[in-house]
């Protein structure tokens, strides 16, 4: 069978972090004879070379290449390309990992769309990843019609023939931004780039010790020397004008302006801040015309103008003002409707903990040069933010707590200027309603709700909450979309989260009493505190007695504020025993119901489930406490091993 995908992993002293990478590569859904894994050991001095050699000895998919340390990831990746036999080459870092279906999905998507480059959706565990790029699938994308330039890491799939035909390889040696040079040229020379956004393919992981290469403080002189090489690639493959300015804007925005804003700048040592500013100033005046900064958001334009004017002190003062700006989102309504969760909320920016106010109706001229001082900069940003309020957007994302996989939810919103006093000031408020469809959530877990707002010169995220206590909405759990979903408010901050296919005792079933259950004529009916979207939702009723278990077909149907459970009882089979009950739901899982059925000559009696004895309850609590303690101890030991 021809090899479809060659996975190339540059390796240097990853320690225990390589284990998650290895495990994810070996459990790929792509058949084992259709992909290979090439680990290129770049002179590791820990136990990793022996670990990889042992793996290669027992798994024919795995090849290990050892070489002297080259100083960075460029040469190991090039060595991997030279060794690759696959139709596509996928690059993975040794401390990251893949989704189980990543190779299969990305390969099929690339072949279906004739792609030279396939970009799979990314999730960041402790580190940022592109968000806007993955709003939807892009079967055919270019740098002109999709935000590809926001993703310049090499963790993508490249057609091997494309790499060979173009001679595209990574710059080698100890340097930075070799991936920017490689990926930018790939985007600009590819016949097609495909973006797969409906499955998380790649997980970027920040190590507990923050020793990932990308988190190390860099030498500004060397870093921006390498950045100029990426700009050179753009100049070789584009003409002067709008597209080139737009591409250059990515480096101005991400690598320069954003490094000099707010808390990110203020967290750096003072001498390093100034050194960083000086190198950025040199690049800006050497390489960027006025059209590059003109497309930035207002706050970014202010910083860019101050950089170009070589006014470091004013950049720092503006950063101190921006550090106080935050986003707040307040839930107003959370309710189930037709099997989906409708979440209404309002969102606005705050400054120093208070709602930000803006001068309504202020004229705003284009920023022609840097503002005179901080007051002038803030006034210009305020005026521009009001002017652009009609372009403000609000989104709701749900993010799985363990994996950091996140998905946009459909949302409708309105923009409202709320008067704030008698001096013409207004608050800029977005009011939104999102629709969360549990059927679109790919896995069980705890999912946190985040609000993302673009307003003026800021794009910020925050948790949805806290919910005001007096009127806090408390929707019931729901059986919908193939899941059991419990919306709840986290403790102690009261932020909205969804428990998908995990909750048991919190579902409210324990509040059921025998008086809520009717058993007559061989039929059982019980009103449960659950939401279901449709009549006759299929579930099951599990009966257990003295080691015997019987699963009966059952249905749930909407009934008032809850759901009516109905099942036919085979009285002849059940006669003469007491049967404990449980509700069978998707998963499959069985949720204990707090009643039992006693069958006899007189029919069926509904009884409360006997409470366990005080001693048994004490033993259960002790076991739970011991399990929690053991889990915490194991987590501490794993963290200690990683630090070593």
Short mmCIF file of N, CA and C in Angstrom, two decimals, residues 123-211:
data_model
loop_
_atom_site.label_atom_id
_atom_site.label_comp_id
_atom_site.label_asym_id
_atom_site.label_seq_id
_atom_site.Cartn_x
_atom_site.Cartn_y
_atom_site.Cartn_z
N UNK A 123 -5.96 23.73 18.39
CA UNK A 123 -6.38 24.11 19.74
C UNK A 123 -5.12 24.37 20.55
N UNK A 124 -5.21 25.33 21.47
CA UNK A 124 -4.04 25.69 22.27
C UNK A 124 -4.26 25.37 23.73
N UNK A 125 -3.40 24.56 24.30
CA UNK A 125 -3.46 24.24 25.73
C UNK A 125 -2.42 25.09 26.43
N UNK A 126 -2.86 26.24 26.94
CA UNK A 126 -1.95 27.16 27.59
C UNK A 126 -1.25 28.10 26.64
N UNK A 127 -1.66 28.12 25.38
CA UNK A 127 -1.05 29.02 24.41
C UNK A 127 -2.08 29.38 23.35
N UNK A 128 -1.86 30.54 22.72
CA UNK A 128 -2.83 31.03 21.75
C UNK A 128 -2.70 30.35 20.40
N UNK A 129 -3.82 30.25 19.69
CA UNK A 129 -3.86 29.73 18.32
C UNK A 129 -4.79 30.62 17.51
N UNK A 130 -4.69 30.59 16.17
CA UNK A 130 -5.62 31.37 15.36
C UNK A 130 -7.07 30.97 15.62
N UNK A 131 -7.95 31.94 15.61
CA UNK A 131 -9.37 31.68 15.85
C UNK A 131 -10.20 31.96 14.61
N UNK A 132 -10.05 33.15 14.03
CA UNK A 132 -10.89 33.54 12.90
C UNK A 132 -10.71 32.63 11.70
N UNK A 133 -9.52 32.12 11.49
CA UNK A 133 -9.26 31.26 10.33
C UNK A 133 -10.15 30.02 10.35
N UNK A 134 -10.53 29.57 11.56
CA UNK A 134 -11.24 28.30 11.68
C UNK A 134 -12.72 28.48 11.98
N UNK A 135 -13.30 29.61 11.57
CA UNK A 135 -14.75 29.77 11.71
C UNK A 135 -15.51 28.76 10.85
N UNK A 136 -14.97 28.44 9.69
CA UNK A 136 -15.63 27.52 8.76
C UNK A 136 -14.58 26.83 7.91
N UNK A 137 -14.98 25.80 7.22
CA UNK A 137 -14.08 25.15 6.27
C UNK A 137 -13.83 26.08 5.07
N UNK A 138 -12.60 26.03 4.56
CA UNK A 138 -12.25 26.75 3.33
C UNK A 138 -11.65 25.73 2.36
N UNK A 139 -12.45 25.12 1.49
CA UNK A 139 -11.89 24.12 0.57
C UNK A 139 -10.83 24.71 -0.35
N UNK A 140 -11.03 25.96 -0.76
CA UNK A 140 -10.07 26.63 -1.63
C UNK A 140 -9.81 28.01 -1.06
N UNK A 141 -8.61 28.22 -0.53
CA UNK A 141 -8.29 29.48 0.14
C UNK A 141 -6.99 30.04 -0.41
N UNK A 142 -6.90 31.36 -0.38
CA UNK A 142 -5.66 32.05 -0.74
C UNK A 142 -5.41 33.13 0.32
N UNK A 143 -4.22 33.70 0.29
CA UNK A 143 -3.92 34.79 1.23
C UNK A 143 -4.76 36.02 0.95
N UNK A 144 -5.37 36.07 -0.23
CA UNK A 144 -6.18 37.24 -0.58
C UNK A 144 -7.61 37.13 -0.07
N UNK A 145 -8.12 35.90 0.14
CA UNK A 145 -9.54 35.76 0.50
C UNK A 145 -9.77 35.04 1.82
N UNK A 146 -8.72 34.68 2.54
CA UNK A 146 -8.86 34.02 3.84
C UNK A 146 -7.69 34.45 4.72
N UNK A 147 -7.89 34.45 6.05
CA UNK A 147 -6.81 34.90 6.94
C UNK A 147 -5.72 33.85 7.15
N UNK A 148 -5.24 33.26 6.05
CA UNK A 148 -4.18 32.26 6.15
C UNK A 148 -2.94 32.79 6.84
N UNK A 149 -2.64 34.05 6.58
CA UNK A 149 -1.40 34.63 7.07
C UNK A 149 -1.37 34.67 8.60
N UNK A 150 -2.53 34.46 9.25
CA UNK A 150 -2.57 34.40 10.70
C UNK A 150 -1.95 33.11 11.24
N UNK A 151 -1.78 32.10 10.39
CA UNK A 151 -1.23 30.82 10.83
C UNK A 151 0.06 30.53 10.07
N UNK A 152 1.19 30.82 10.72
CA UNK A 152 2.48 30.64 10.07
C UNK A 152 3.34 29.58 10.74
N UNK A 153 2.78 28.82 11.68
CA UNK A 153 3.52 27.68 12.21
C UNK A 153 3.52 26.56 11.17
N UNK A 154 4.49 25.64 11.23
CA UNK A 154 4.62 24.64 10.16
C UNK A 154 3.73 23.41 10.34
N UNK A 155 2.85 23.42 11.32
CA UNK A 155 2.13 22.21 11.70
C UNK A 155 0.95 21.98 10.78
N UNK A 156 1.28 21.69 9.54
CA UNK A 156 0.32 21.54 8.46
C UNK A 156 0.73 20.36 7.59
N UNK A 157 -0.08 20.05 6.61
CA UNK A 157 0.21 18.95 5.70
C UNK A 157 0.56 19.55 4.33
N UNK A 158 1.70 19.15 3.77
CA UNK A 158 2.19 19.68 2.50
C UNK A 158 2.35 18.53 1.50
N UNK A 159 1.89 18.76 0.28
CA UNK A 159 2.06 17.73 -0.75
C UNK A 159 3.55 17.60 -1.06
N UNK A 160 4.05 16.39 -0.99
CA UNK A 160 5.49 16.16 -1.18
C UNK A 160 5.95 16.60 -2.57
N UNK A 161 5.15 16.33 -3.59
CA UNK A 161 5.54 16.73 -4.94
C UNK A 161 5.63 18.25 -5.05
N UNK A 162 4.77 18.98 -4.35
CA UNK A 162 4.82 20.44 -4.34
C UNK A 162 6.14 20.92 -3.72
N UNK A 163 6.54 20.32 -2.61
CA UNK A 163 7.80 20.71 -1.98
C UNK A 163 8.98 20.45 -2.90
N UNK A 164 8.95 19.33 -3.61
CA UNK A 164 10.06 18.99 -4.50
C UNK A 164 10.07 19.87 -5.75
N UNK A 165 8.89 20.11 -6.32
CA UNK A 165 8.82 20.91 -7.55
C UNK A 165 9.28 22.35 -7.30
N UNK A 166 8.97 22.88 -6.13
CA UNK A 166 9.34 24.27 -5.82
C UNK A 166 10.71 24.36 -5.15
N UNK A 167 11.25 23.21 -4.71
CA UNK A 167 12.50 23.23 -3.96
C UNK A 167 12.36 23.87 -2.59
N UNK A 168 11.15 23.89 -2.07
CA UNK A 168 10.88 24.58 -0.81
C UNK A 168 11.42 23.77 0.37
N UNK A 169 12.27 24.41 1.17
CA UNK A 169 12.84 23.79 2.36
C UNK A 169 12.97 24.86 3.45
N UNK A 170 13.16 24.43 4.68
CA UNK A 170 13.30 25.34 5.81
C UNK A 170 14.70 25.94 5.85
N UNK A 171 14.83 27.21 6.20
CA UNK A 171 16.16 27.76 6.52
C UNK A 171 16.75 26.97 7.70
N UNK A 172 18.05 26.75 7.68
CA UNK A 172 18.69 25.93 8.70
C UNK A 172 19.57 26.77 9.61
N UNK A 173 20.01 26.14 10.70
CA UNK A 173 20.89 26.79 11.65
C UNK A 173 20.14 27.35 12.84
N UNK A 174 20.88 27.89 13.80
CA UNK A 174 20.27 28.46 14.99
C UNK A 174 19.71 29.83 14.65
N UNK A 175 18.39 29.93 14.58
CA UNK A 175 17.73 31.13 14.09
C UNK A 175 16.27 31.07 14.51
N UNK A 176 15.56 32.13 14.25
CA UNK A 176 14.13 32.20 14.54
C UNK A 176 13.34 32.36 13.24
N UNK A 177 12.04 32.08 13.35
CA UNK A 177 11.07 32.35 12.29
C UNK A 177 11.36 31.61 10.99
N UNK A 178 12.06 30.47 11.10
CA UNK A 178 12.26 29.66 9.89
C UNK A 178 10.92 29.16 9.36
N UNK A 179 9.93 28.97 10.26
CA UNK A 179 8.61 28.53 9.83
C UNK A 179 7.88 29.63 9.07
N UNK A 180 8.06 30.90 9.45
CA UNK A 180 7.43 32.00 8.72
C UNK A 180 7.92 32.04 7.27
N UNK A 181 9.22 31.88 7.09
CA UNK A 181 9.79 31.92 5.74
C UNK A 181 9.23 30.78 4.90
N UNK A 182 9.18 29.58 5.47
CA UNK A 182 8.73 28.38 4.76
C UNK A 182 7.24 28.46 4.44
N UNK A 183 6.42 28.73 5.45
CA UNK A 183 4.97 28.68 5.27
C UNK A 183 4.50 29.83 4.39
N UNK A 184 5.06 31.01 4.54
CA UNK A 184 4.66 32.13 3.70
C UNK A 184 4.90 31.82 2.23
N UNK A 185 6.07 31.28 1.92
CA UNK A 185 6.35 30.94 0.52
C UNK A 185 5.41 29.84 0.03
N UNK A 186 5.10 28.87 0.91
CA UNK A 186 4.17 27.82 0.52
C UNK A 186 2.80 28.39 0.17
N UNK A 187 2.29 29.28 1.00
CA UNK A 187 0.99 29.90 0.71
C UNK A 187 1.01 30.63 -0.63
N UNK A 188 2.10 31.36 -0.89
CA UNK A 188 2.14 32.20 -2.08
C UNK A 188 2.40 31.42 -3.36
N UNK A 189 2.93 30.21 -3.25
CA UNK A 189 3.24 29.42 -4.45
C UNK A 189 2.30 28.24 -4.66
N UNK A 190 1.46 27.93 -3.66
CA UNK A 190 0.57 26.77 -3.77
C UNK A 190 -0.53 27.02 -4.79
N UNK A 191 -0.91 25.96 -5.51
CA UNK A 191 -2.05 26.06 -6.42
C UNK A 191 -3.36 26.11 -5.65
N UNK A 192 -3.38 25.50 -4.46
CA UNK A 192 -4.56 25.58 -3.60
C UNK A 192 -4.16 25.28 -2.17
N UNK A 193 -4.77 26.01 -1.23
CA UNK A 193 -4.63 25.75 0.20
C UNK A 193 -6.02 25.43 0.73
N UNK A 194 -6.16 24.34 1.47
CA UNK A 194 -7.46 23.95 2.05
C UNK A 194 -7.39 24.04 3.56
N UNK A 195 -8.44 24.61 4.16
CA UNK A 195 -8.50 24.79 5.61
C UNK A 195 -9.64 23.93 6.15
N UNK A 196 -9.30 22.98 7.01
CA UNK A 196 -10.28 22.07 7.61
C UNK A 196 -10.59 22.56 9.03
N UNK A 197 -11.83 22.99 9.26
CA UNK A 197 -12.17 23.66 10.51
C UNK A 197 -13.18 22.91 11.36
N UNK A 198 -13.71 21.79 10.89
CA UNK A 198 -14.77 21.12 11.66
C UNK A 198 -14.26 19.97 12.52
N UNK A 199 -12.93 19.86 12.67
CA UNK A 199 -12.34 18.85 13.55
C UNK A 199 -11.00 19.39 14.04
N UNK A 200 -10.74 19.26 15.34
CA UNK A 200 -9.46 19.73 15.87
C UNK A 200 -8.38 18.71 15.52
N UNK A 201 -7.48 19.12 14.66
CA UNK A 201 -6.43 18.22 14.17
C UNK A 201 -5.15 18.33 14.99
N UNK A 202 -4.82 19.53 15.45
CA UNK A 202 -3.51 19.75 16.06
C UNK A 202 -3.67 20.46 17.40
N UNK A 203 -3.01 19.91 18.43
CA UNK A 203 -3.05 20.49 19.77
C UNK A 203 -1.67 21.05 20.12
N UNK A 204 -1.60 22.38 20.24
CA UNK A 204 -0.38 23.05 20.70
C UNK A 204 -0.36 23.02 22.23
N UNK A 205 0.72 22.55 22.81
CA UNK A 205 0.78 22.38 24.26
C UNK A 205 1.89 23.24 24.83
N UNK A 206 1.54 24.04 25.82
CA UNK A 206 2.56 24.78 26.56
C UNK A 206 3.04 23.91 27.71
N UNK A 207 4.34 23.66 27.77
CA UNK A 207 4.88 22.83 28.84
C UNK A 207 4.66 23.49 30.20
N UNK A 208 4.60 22.66 31.23
CA UNK A 208 4.45 23.18 32.58
C UNK A 208 5.60 24.11 32.96
N UNK A 209 6.80 23.82 32.42
CA UNK A 209 7.96 24.65 32.73
C UNK A 209 8.17 25.76 31.71
N UNK A 210 7.19 25.91 30.77
CA UNK A 210 7.24 26.96 29.74
C UNK A 210 8.55 26.93 28.96
N UNK A 211 9.10 25.71 28.74
CA UNK A 211 10.38 25.60 28.05
C UNK A 211 10.23 25.38 26.55
#
